GROMACS .gro file of C-alpha atoms in nm:
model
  327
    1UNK     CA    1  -1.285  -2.980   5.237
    2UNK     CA    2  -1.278  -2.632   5.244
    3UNK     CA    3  -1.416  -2.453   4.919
    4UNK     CA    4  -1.154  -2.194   4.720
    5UNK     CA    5  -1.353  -1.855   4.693
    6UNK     CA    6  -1.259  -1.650   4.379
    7UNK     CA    7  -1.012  -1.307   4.423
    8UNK     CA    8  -1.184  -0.994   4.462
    9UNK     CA    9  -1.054  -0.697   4.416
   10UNK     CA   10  -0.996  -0.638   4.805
   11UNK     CA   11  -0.743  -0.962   4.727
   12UNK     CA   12  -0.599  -0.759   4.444
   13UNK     CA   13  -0.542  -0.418   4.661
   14UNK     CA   14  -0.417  -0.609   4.941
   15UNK     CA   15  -0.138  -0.779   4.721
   16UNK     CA   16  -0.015  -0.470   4.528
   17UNK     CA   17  -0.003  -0.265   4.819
   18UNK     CA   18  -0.306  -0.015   4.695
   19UNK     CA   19  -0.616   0.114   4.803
   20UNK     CA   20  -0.969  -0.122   4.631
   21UNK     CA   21  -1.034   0.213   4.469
   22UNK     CA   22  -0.702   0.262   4.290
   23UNK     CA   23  -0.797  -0.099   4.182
   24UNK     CA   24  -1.127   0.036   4.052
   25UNK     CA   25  -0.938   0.332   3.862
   26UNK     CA   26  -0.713   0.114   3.707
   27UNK     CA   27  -0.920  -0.094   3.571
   28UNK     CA   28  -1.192   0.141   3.474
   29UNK     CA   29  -0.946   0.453   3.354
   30UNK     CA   30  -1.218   0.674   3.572
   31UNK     CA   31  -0.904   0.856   3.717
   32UNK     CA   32  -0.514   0.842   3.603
   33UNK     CA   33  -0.271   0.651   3.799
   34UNK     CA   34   0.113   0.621   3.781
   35UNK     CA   35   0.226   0.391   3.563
   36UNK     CA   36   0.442   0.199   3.834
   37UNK     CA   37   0.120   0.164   4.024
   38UNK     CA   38  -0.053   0.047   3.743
   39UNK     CA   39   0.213  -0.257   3.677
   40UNK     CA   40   0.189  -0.365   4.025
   41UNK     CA   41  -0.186  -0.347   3.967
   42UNK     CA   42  -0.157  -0.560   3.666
   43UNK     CA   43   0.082  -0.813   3.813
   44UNK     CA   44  -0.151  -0.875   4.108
   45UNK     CA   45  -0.457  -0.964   3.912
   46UNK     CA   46  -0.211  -1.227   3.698
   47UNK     CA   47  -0.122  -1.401   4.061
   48UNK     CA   48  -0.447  -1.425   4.137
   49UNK     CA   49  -0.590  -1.522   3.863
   50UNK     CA   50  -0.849  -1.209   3.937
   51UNK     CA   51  -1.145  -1.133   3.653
   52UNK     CA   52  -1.380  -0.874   3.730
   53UNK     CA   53  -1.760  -0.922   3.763
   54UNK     CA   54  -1.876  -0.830   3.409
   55UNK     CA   55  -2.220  -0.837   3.500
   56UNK     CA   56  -2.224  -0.583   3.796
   57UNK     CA   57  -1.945  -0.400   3.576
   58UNK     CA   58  -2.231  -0.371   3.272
   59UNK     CA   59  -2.493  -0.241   3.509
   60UNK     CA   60  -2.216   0.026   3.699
   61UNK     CA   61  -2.096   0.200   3.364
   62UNK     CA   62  -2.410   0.074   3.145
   63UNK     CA   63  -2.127  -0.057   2.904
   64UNK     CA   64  -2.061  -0.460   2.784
   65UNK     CA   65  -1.684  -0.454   2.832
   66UNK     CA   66  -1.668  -0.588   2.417
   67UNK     CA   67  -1.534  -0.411   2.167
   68UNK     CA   68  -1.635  -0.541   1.779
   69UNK     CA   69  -1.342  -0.598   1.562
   70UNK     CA   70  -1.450  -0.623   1.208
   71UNK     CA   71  -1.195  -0.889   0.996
   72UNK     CA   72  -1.147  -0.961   0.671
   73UNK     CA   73  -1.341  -1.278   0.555
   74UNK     CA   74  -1.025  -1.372   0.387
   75UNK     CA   75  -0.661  -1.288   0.393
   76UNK     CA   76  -0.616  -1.089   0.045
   77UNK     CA   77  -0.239  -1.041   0.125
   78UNK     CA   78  -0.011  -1.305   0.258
   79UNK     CA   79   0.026  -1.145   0.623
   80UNK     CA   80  -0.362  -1.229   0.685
   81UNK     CA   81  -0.540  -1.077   0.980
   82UNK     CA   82  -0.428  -1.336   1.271
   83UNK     CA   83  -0.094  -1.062   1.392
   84UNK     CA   84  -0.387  -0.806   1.444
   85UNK     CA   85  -0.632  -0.983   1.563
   86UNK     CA   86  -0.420  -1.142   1.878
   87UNK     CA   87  -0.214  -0.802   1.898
   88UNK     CA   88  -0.549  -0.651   1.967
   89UNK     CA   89  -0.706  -0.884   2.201
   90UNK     CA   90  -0.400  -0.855   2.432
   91UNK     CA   91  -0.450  -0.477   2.437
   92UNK     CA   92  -0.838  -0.486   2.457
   93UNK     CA   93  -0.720  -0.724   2.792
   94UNK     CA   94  -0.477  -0.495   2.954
   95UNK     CA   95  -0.780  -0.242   2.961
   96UNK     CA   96  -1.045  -0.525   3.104
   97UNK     CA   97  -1.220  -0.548   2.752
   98UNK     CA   98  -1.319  -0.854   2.536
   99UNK     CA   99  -1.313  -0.895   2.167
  100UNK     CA  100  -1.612  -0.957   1.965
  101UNK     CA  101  -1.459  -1.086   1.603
  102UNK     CA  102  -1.697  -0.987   1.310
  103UNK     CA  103  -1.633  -1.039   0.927
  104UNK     CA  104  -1.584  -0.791   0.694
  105UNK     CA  105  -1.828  -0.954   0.453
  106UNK     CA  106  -2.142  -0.829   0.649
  107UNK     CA  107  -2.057  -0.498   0.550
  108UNK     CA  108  -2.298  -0.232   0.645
  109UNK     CA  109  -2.589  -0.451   0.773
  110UNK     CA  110  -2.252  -0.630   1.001
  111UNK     CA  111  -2.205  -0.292   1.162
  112UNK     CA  112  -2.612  -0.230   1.218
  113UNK     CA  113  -2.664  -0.529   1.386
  114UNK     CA  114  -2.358  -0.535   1.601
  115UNK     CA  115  -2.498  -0.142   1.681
  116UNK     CA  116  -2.849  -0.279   1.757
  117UNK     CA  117  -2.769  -0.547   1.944
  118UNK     CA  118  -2.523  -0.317   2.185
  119UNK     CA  119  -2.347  -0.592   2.224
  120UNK     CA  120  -2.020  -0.395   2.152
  121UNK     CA  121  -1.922  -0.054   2.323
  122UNK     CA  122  -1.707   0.014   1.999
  123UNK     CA  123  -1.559  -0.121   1.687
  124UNK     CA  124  -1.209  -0.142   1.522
  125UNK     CA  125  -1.272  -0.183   1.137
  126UNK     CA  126  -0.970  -0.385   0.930
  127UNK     CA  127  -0.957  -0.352   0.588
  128UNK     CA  128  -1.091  -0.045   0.467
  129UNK     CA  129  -1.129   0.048   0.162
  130UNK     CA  130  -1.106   0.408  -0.012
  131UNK     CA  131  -1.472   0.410   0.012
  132UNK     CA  132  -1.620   0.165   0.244
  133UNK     CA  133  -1.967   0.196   0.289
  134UNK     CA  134  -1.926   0.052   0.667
  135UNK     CA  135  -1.801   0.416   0.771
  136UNK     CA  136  -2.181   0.556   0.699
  137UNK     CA  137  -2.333   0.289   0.890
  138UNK     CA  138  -2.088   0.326   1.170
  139UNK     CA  139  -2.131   0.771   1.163
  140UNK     CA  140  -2.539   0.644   1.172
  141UNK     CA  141  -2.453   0.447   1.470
  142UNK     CA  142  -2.258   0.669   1.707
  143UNK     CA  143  -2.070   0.386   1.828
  144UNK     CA  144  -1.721   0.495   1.898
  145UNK     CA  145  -1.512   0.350   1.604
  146UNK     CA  146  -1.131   0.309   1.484
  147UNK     CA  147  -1.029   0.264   1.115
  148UNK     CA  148  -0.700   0.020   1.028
  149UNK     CA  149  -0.669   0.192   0.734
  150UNK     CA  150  -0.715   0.551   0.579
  151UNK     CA  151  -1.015   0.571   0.338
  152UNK     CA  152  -1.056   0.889   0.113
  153UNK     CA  153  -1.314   0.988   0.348
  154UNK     CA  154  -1.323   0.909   0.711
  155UNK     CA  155  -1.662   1.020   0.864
  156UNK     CA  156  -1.670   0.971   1.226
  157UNK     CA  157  -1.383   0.758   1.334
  158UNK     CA  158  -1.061   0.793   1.389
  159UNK     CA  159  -0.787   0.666   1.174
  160UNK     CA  160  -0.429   0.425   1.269
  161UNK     CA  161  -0.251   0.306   1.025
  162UNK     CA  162   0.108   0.324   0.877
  163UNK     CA  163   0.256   0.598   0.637
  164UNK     CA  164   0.217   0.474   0.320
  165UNK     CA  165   0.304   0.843   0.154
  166UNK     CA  166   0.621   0.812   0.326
  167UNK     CA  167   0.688   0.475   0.192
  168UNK     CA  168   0.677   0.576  -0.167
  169UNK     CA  169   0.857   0.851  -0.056
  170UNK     CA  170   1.162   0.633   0.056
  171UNK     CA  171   1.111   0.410  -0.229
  172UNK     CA  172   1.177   0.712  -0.481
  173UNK     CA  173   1.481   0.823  -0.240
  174UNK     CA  174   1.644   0.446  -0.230
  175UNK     CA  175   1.642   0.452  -0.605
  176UNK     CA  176   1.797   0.767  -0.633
  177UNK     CA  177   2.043   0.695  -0.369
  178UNK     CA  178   2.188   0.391  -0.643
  179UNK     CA  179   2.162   0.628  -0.928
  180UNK     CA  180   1.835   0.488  -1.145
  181UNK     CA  181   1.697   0.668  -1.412
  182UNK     CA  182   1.418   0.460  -1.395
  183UNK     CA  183   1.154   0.272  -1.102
  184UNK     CA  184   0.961   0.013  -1.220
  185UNK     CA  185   0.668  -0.105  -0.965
  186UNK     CA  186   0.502  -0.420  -1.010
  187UNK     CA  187   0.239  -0.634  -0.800
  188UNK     CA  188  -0.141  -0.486  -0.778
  189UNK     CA  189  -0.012  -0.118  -0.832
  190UNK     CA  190  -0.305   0.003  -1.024
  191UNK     CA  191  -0.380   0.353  -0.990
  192UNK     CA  192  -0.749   0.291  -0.976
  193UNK     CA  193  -0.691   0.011  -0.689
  194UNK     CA  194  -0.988   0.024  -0.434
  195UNK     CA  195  -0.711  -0.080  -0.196
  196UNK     CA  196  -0.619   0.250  -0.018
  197UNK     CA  197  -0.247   0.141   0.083
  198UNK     CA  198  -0.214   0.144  -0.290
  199UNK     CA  199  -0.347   0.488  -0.375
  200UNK     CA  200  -0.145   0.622  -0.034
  201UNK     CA  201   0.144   0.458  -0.172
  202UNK     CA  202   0.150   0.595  -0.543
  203UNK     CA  203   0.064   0.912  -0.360
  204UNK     CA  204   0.348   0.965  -0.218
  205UNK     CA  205   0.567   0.809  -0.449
  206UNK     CA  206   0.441   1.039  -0.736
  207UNK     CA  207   0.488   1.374  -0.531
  208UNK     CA  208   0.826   1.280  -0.423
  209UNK     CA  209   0.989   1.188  -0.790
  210UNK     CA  210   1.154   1.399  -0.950
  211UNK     CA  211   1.069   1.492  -1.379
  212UNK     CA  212   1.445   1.277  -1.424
  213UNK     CA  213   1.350   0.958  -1.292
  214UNK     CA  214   1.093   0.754  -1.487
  215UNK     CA  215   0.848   0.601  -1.275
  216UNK     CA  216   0.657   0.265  -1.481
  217UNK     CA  217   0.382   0.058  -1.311
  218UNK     CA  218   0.396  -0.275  -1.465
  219UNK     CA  219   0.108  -0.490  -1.548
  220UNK     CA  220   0.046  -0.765  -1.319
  221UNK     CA  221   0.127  -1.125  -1.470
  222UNK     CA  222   0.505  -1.251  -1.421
  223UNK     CA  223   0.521  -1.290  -1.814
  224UNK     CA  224   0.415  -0.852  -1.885
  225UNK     CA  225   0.670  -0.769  -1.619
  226UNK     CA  226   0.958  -1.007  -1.783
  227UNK     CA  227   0.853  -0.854  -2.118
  228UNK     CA  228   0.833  -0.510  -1.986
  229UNK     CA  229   1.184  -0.506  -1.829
  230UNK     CA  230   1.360  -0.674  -2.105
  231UNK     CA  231   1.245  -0.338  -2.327
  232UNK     CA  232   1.475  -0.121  -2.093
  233UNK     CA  233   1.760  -0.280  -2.223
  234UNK     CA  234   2.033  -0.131  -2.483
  235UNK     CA  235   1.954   0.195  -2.238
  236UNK     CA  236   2.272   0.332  -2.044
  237UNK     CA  237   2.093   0.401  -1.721
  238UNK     CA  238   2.025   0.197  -1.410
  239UNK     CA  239   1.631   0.015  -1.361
  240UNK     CA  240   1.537   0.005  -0.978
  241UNK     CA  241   1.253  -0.267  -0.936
  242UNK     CA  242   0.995  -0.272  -0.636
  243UNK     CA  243   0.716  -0.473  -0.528
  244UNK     CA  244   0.426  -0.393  -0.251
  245UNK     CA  245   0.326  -0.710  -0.351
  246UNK     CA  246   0.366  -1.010  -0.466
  247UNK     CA  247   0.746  -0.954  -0.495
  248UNK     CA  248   0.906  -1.310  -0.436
  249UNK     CA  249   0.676  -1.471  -0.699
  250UNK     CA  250   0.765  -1.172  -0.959
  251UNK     CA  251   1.096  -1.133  -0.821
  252UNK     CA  252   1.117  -1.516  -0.897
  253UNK     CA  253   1.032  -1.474  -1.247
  254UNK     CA  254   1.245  -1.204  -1.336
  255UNK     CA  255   1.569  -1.434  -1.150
  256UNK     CA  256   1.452  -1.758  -1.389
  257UNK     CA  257   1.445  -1.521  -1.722
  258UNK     CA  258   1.799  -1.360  -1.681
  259UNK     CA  259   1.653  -1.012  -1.591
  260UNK     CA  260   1.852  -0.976  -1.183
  261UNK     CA  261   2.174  -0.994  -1.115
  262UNK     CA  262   2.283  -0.770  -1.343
  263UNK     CA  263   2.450  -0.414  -1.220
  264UNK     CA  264   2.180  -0.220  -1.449
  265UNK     CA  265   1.891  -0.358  -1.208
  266UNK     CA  266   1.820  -0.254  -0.875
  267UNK     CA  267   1.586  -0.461  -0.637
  268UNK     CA  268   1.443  -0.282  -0.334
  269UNK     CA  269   1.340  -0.424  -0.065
  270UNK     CA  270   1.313  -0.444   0.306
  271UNK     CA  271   1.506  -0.606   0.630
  272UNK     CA  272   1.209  -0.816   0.696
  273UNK     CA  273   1.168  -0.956   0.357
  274UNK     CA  274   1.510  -1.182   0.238
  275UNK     CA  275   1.530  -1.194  -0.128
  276UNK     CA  276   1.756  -1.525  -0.196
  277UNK     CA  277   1.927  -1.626  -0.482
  278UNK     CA  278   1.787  -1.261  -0.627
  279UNK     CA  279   2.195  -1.199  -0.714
  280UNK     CA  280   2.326  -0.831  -0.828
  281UNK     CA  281   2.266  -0.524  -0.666
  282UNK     CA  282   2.001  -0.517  -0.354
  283UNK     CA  283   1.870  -0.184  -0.150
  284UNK     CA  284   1.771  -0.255   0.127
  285UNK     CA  285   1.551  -0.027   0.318
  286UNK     CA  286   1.463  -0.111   0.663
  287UNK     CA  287   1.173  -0.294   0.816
  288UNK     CA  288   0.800  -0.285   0.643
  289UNK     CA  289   0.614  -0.459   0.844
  290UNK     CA  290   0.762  -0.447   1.199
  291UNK     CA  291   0.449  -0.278   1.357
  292UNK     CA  292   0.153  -0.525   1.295
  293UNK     CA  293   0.173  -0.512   1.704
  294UNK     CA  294   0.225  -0.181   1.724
  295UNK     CA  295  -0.078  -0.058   1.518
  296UNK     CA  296  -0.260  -0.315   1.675
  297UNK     CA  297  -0.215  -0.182   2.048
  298UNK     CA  298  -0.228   0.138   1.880
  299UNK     CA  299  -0.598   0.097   1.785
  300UNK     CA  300  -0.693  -0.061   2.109
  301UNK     CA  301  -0.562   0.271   2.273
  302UNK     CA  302  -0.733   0.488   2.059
  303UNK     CA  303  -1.070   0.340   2.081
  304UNK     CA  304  -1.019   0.375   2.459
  305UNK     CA  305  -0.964   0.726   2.409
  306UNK     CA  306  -1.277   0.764   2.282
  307UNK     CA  307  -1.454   0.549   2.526
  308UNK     CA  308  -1.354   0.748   2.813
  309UNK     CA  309  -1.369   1.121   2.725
  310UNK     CA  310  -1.727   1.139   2.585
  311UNK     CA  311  -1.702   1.405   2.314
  312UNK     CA  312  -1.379   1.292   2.197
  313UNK     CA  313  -1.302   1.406   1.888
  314UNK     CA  314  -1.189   1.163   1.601
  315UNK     CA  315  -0.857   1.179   1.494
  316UNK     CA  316  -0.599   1.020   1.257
  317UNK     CA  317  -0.222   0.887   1.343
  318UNK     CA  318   0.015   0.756   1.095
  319UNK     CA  319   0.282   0.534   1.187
  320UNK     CA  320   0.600   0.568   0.962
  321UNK     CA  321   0.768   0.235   0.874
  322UNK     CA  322   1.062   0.171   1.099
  323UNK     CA  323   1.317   0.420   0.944
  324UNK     CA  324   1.589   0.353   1.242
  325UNK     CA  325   1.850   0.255   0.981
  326UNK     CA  326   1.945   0.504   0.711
  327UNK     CA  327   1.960   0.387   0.329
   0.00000   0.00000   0.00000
């Protein structure tokens, strides 16, 4: 019986058509290669079935192959973690790197030990806060580091996340756009919010109203925002009503007590989040959340960048929700 050998990377050039060192580039990003090459690359090593030695690849570039990705220990909002987390280890595999999952509830001392250990060649931190003490540890570190989320502060990483200034921005221009005199946000909005989606948000929401159109951040049971709505009425102006979260449950509440379908009230919302049986006038604004995938493989990227060009400088991008349909 004769014995199946595993691919090597010879097995890999010979199938694409390449040379075993434009193998090596591609897999190591030591030089650039066309992106046509790269796919025939990356289509050989799926045929074969092709993983690459990690152990002689460790002692070659003196690096693990892992990168640390730092989860929350729970899901605070309903999306949860699980989009980025397999969004990212797809990415981390089209660049030959594994995933080390960490949780967020280690903190500091999390992002020391992984450091110690070197276990990880870099990290990709989820659910930062507007000061999160894990930035420190990981500036202390040196370990190459990417933020999903913009703190107040961001010492020594770079930053991917979406636009939330822009989002309050088109939240102030889709209640304008149906004539309001008045925006009233509900779900977690405080102003003092550790969350810094929420600051972002109220941000840009703030700098793009104009003195004519009331803004009113309600408080957060169903019952305050029922009562709060209800002492708009008598007025002869239009109430638009938005949620960043917990919108169907307070959405919900308002329906049951009378307060929607009415043409005074206004509900935005987005594509990707149905409101049925809401009734009366809806404006929709398109997608929020289309790009869990997209800041995911985003991030990957990123940390790559600053894996491979030693003396990188950290940088930040922000993704604007997907604006491809107008108001």
């Amino acid at each position: 019986m004769t014995r199946r050998t595993a691919p090597t990377s010879q097995d890999v050039a010979r199938l694409a058509g390449v040379s075993q060192s434009t193998v090596s580039y591609a897999l190591t990003g030591a030089r650039p290669i066309s992106e046509e090459t790269r796919r025939r690359i990356e289509a050989a090593i799926e045929e074969l079935g092709y993983h690459p030695n990690s152990g002689a690849r460790t002692l070659r570039s003196r690096r693990s192959g892992v990168i640390g990705l730092m989860v929350p220990a729970t899901a605070p909002r309903p999306v949860g973690p699980m989009p980025f987390l397999l969004a990212i280890s797809q990415e981390a595999r089209r660049f030959d790197l594994d995933v080390l999952v960490v949780t967020a509830d280690e903190g500091a001392a999390g992002v020391r030990r992984v450091a110690g250990t070197g276990l990880c060649d870099g990290l990709i931190l989820m659910e930062i806060s507007r000061q999160d003490e894990r930035l420190d540890a990981v500036a202390a570190s040196g370990l190459p580091c990417v933020s999903l989320g913009k703190p107040d502060e961001m010492p020594g990483a770079s930053v991917v996340d979406l636009d939330f200034e822009l989002l309050g921005a088109k939240v102030v221009e889709g209640a304008l756009a149906e004539g309001c005199a008045r925006l009233l946000l509900f779900g977690q909005l405080d102003e003092k919010s550790r969350r810094n989606d929420v600051s972002r948000f109220l941000r840009g929401l703030r700098a793009a109203a104009p003195a004519e159109l009331e803004v009113v951040i309600a408080p957060g049971s169903p019952e305050e925002v029922v009562a709060l709505d209800a002492s708009f009425d008598g007025a002869e102006d239009r109430t638009a009503l938005f949620g960043l979260s917990q919108e169907q449950e307070l959405l919900f509440a308002l329906a049951l007590a009378g307060r929607l379908g009415r043409e005074d009230r206004v509900v935005i919302s987005f594509a990707d989040q149905p409101l049925d049986g809401v009734g009366g006038p809806v404006a929709t604004l398109p997608r929020l959340t289309p790009r869990q995938a997209d800041v995911s493989a985003l991030a990957v990227r990123e940390l790559v960048r600053l894996l491979r060009e030693p003396g990188a400088e950290p940088r930040t991008t922000l993704l604007p929700p997907d604006w491809a349909e107008a108001l």
